[in-house]
Amino acid sequence: MLYTFGKIVEEEEGAGAVWLTYIVCALGASIASFFFDQGAVSLGASGAVFGLFAVAVLLKLKFSFQKLVEGLVLGQFVVKQVLQEVKSAQAGGLAIAGAKVGHVAHLGGALMGVLLILALSRLPEVSPKKKLP
């Protein structure tokens, strides 16, 4: 999933955007996990990957037919995953190989991804300098 959604972000915005998104969403996931999951410390990458899910979908929601269809397909997947995470978090989560799955961290990472896109969309466009003939 990291490769799939990271590749989408990279194709749209570049490699630096993948790193920025991953780090910001990982921090958001850890913070959400700590404050809303009874002081749990999130150590996995899944919260950051959930953030990449959200960013990939929002980047695809530009107004062209192809991008709209891609955004809807990806969006359907992300919405399904987010709803599954909400249900799992409400049910108390589950443990895999003795480690508790950080469902709240997943949701925190996705939320941080959405907030990152909202913040970056408010920045003015920077156009590359044109070379004079």
Coordinates of C-alpha atoms in Angstrom, one line a residue:
M1 CA 0.0 0.0 0.0
L2 CA 2.9 2.4 0.7
Y3 CA 4.2 1.8 -2.8
T4 CA 0.8 2.1 -4.5
F5 CA -0.3 5.3 -2.8
G6 CA 3.2 6.7 -2.5
K7 CA 3.6 6.3 -6.2
I8 CA 0.4 8.3 -6.9
V9 CA 1.6 11.1 -4.7
E10 CA 5.0 11.0 -6.3
E11 CA 3.5 11.2 -9.8
E12 CA 1.3 14.1 -8.9
E13 CA 3.7 16.1 -6.7
G14 CA 7.2 14.6 -6.6
A15 CA 9.3 12.5 -4.3
G16 CA 9.6 15.3 -1.7
A17 CA 5.9 15.4 -1.3
V18 CA 5.9 11.7 -0.5
W19 CA 8.4 12.2 2.2
L20 CA 6.7 15.2 3.6
T21 CA 3.3 13.5 3.6
Y22 CA 4.6 10.3 5.2
I23 CA 6.4 12.1 8.0
V24 CA 3.5 14.6 8.8
C25 CA 1.0 11.8 8.7
A26 CA 3.1 9.5 10.9
L27 CA 3.4 12.3 13.4
G28 CA -0.4 12.9 13.3
A29 CA -1.0 9.2 13.7
S30 CA 1.2 8.9 16.7
I31 CA -0.3 12.0 18.3
A32 CA -3.9 10.7 17.7
S33 CA -2.9 7.3 19.1
F34 CA -1.3 8.8 22.2
F35 CA -4.2 11.1 23.1
F36 CA -7.2 9.1 21.9
D37 CA -6.1 5.5 22.5
Q38 CA -5.5 5.5 26.2
G39 CA -1.9 6.7 26.0
A40 CA -0.8 4.0 23.4
V41 CA 2.4 4.7 21.6
S42 CA 2.2 4.0 17.9
L43 CA 5.3 2.5 16.3
G44 CA 4.0 1.2 13.0
A45 CA 3.9 2.8 9.6
S46 CA 0.3 2.2 8.9
G47 CA -1.0 5.5 10.2
A48 CA 1.4 7.3 7.7
V49 CA 0.2 5.0 4.9
F50 CA -3.4 5.8 5.7
G51 CA -2.4 9.5 5.4
L52 CA -1.0 8.7 1.9
F53 CA -4.4 7.0 1.1
A54 CA -6.2 10.3 1.9
V55 CA -3.6 12.5 0.1
A56 CA -3.6 10.3 -3.0
V57 CA -7.4 10.5 -3.3
L58 CA -7.5 14.2 -2.8
L59 CA -4.8 14.8 -5.4
K60 CA -6.8 12.7 -7.9
L61 CA -9.9 14.8 -7.3
K62 CA -8.9 17.4 -9.8
F63 CA -11.5 18.3 -12.5
S64 CA -10.7 16.1 -15.4
F65 CA -12.8 13.1 -16.2
Q66 CA -9.9 10.6 -15.9
K67 CA -8.8 12.1 -12.6
L68 CA -12.4 12.2 -11.3
V69 CA -12.8 8.5 -12.1
E70 CA -9.5 7.6 -10.5
G71 CA -10.4 9.7 -7.5
L72 CA -13.8 7.9 -7.2
V73 CA -12.2 4.4 -7.4
L74 CA -9.5 5.3 -4.9
G75 CA -12.0 7.2 -2.7
Q76 CA -14.3 4.2 -2.5
F77 CA -11.5 2.1 -1.2
V78 CA -10.3 4.7 1.3
V79 CA -13.9 5.3 2.6
K80 CA -14.4 1.6 3.1
Q81 CA -11.0 1.3 4.9
V82 CA -11.8 4.3 7.1
L83 CA -15.2 3.0 8.1
Q84 CA -13.6 -0.4 8.9
E85 CA -11.1 1.3 11.1
V86 CA -13.8 3.3 12.9
K87 CA -15.7 0.0 13.6
S88 CA -12.5 -1.7 14.8
A89 CA -11.6 1.2 17.0
Q90 CA -15.0 1.3 18.6
A91 CA -14.9 -2.5 19.2
G92 CA -11.6 -2.2 21.0
G93 CA -9.4 -3.3 18.2
L94 CA -7.6 -6.6 17.7
A95 CA -4.2 -8.0 18.3
I96 CA -2.0 -9.5 15.6
A97 CA 1.0 -11.6 16.7
G98 CA 0.6 -10.2 20.2
A99 CA 0.7 -6.5 19.1
K100 CA -2.4 -4.3 19.3
V101 CA -3.4 -2.8 15.9
G102 CA -3.5 1.0 16.2
H103 CA -6.9 1.7 14.6
V104 CA -6.9 5.2 16.1
A105 CA -3.4 5.8 14.6
H106 CA -4.7 4.8 11.2
L107 CA -7.6 7.4 11.5
G108 CA -5.2 10.0 12.8
G109 CA -2.8 9.5 9.9
A110 CA -5.7 9.8 7.4
L111 CA -6.9 13.0 9.1
M112 CA -3.4 14.5 9.1
G113 CA -3.2 13.7 5.3
V114 CA -6.5 15.6 4.7
L115 CA -5.3 18.5 6.9
L116 CA -2.0 18.6 5.0
I117 CA -3.7 18.8 1.6
L118 CA -6.0 21.6 2.9
A119 CA -3.1 23.5 4.2
L120 CA -1.0 23.1 1.1
S121 CA -3.9 24.0 -1.2
R122 CA -4.1 27.4 0.4
L123 CA -0.5 28.2 -0.6
P124 CA 0.0 30.3 -3.7
E125 CA 1.1 28.6 -6.9
V126 CA 4.8 29.0 -7.6
S127 CA 5.6 29.0 -11.3
P128 CA 9.1 28.1 -12.5
K129 CA 11.1 31.0 -13.8
K130 CA 10.9 31.4 -17.6
K131 CA 14.2 31.7 -19.5
L132 CA 14.5 34.7 -21.6
P133 CA 15.3 34.1 -25.3

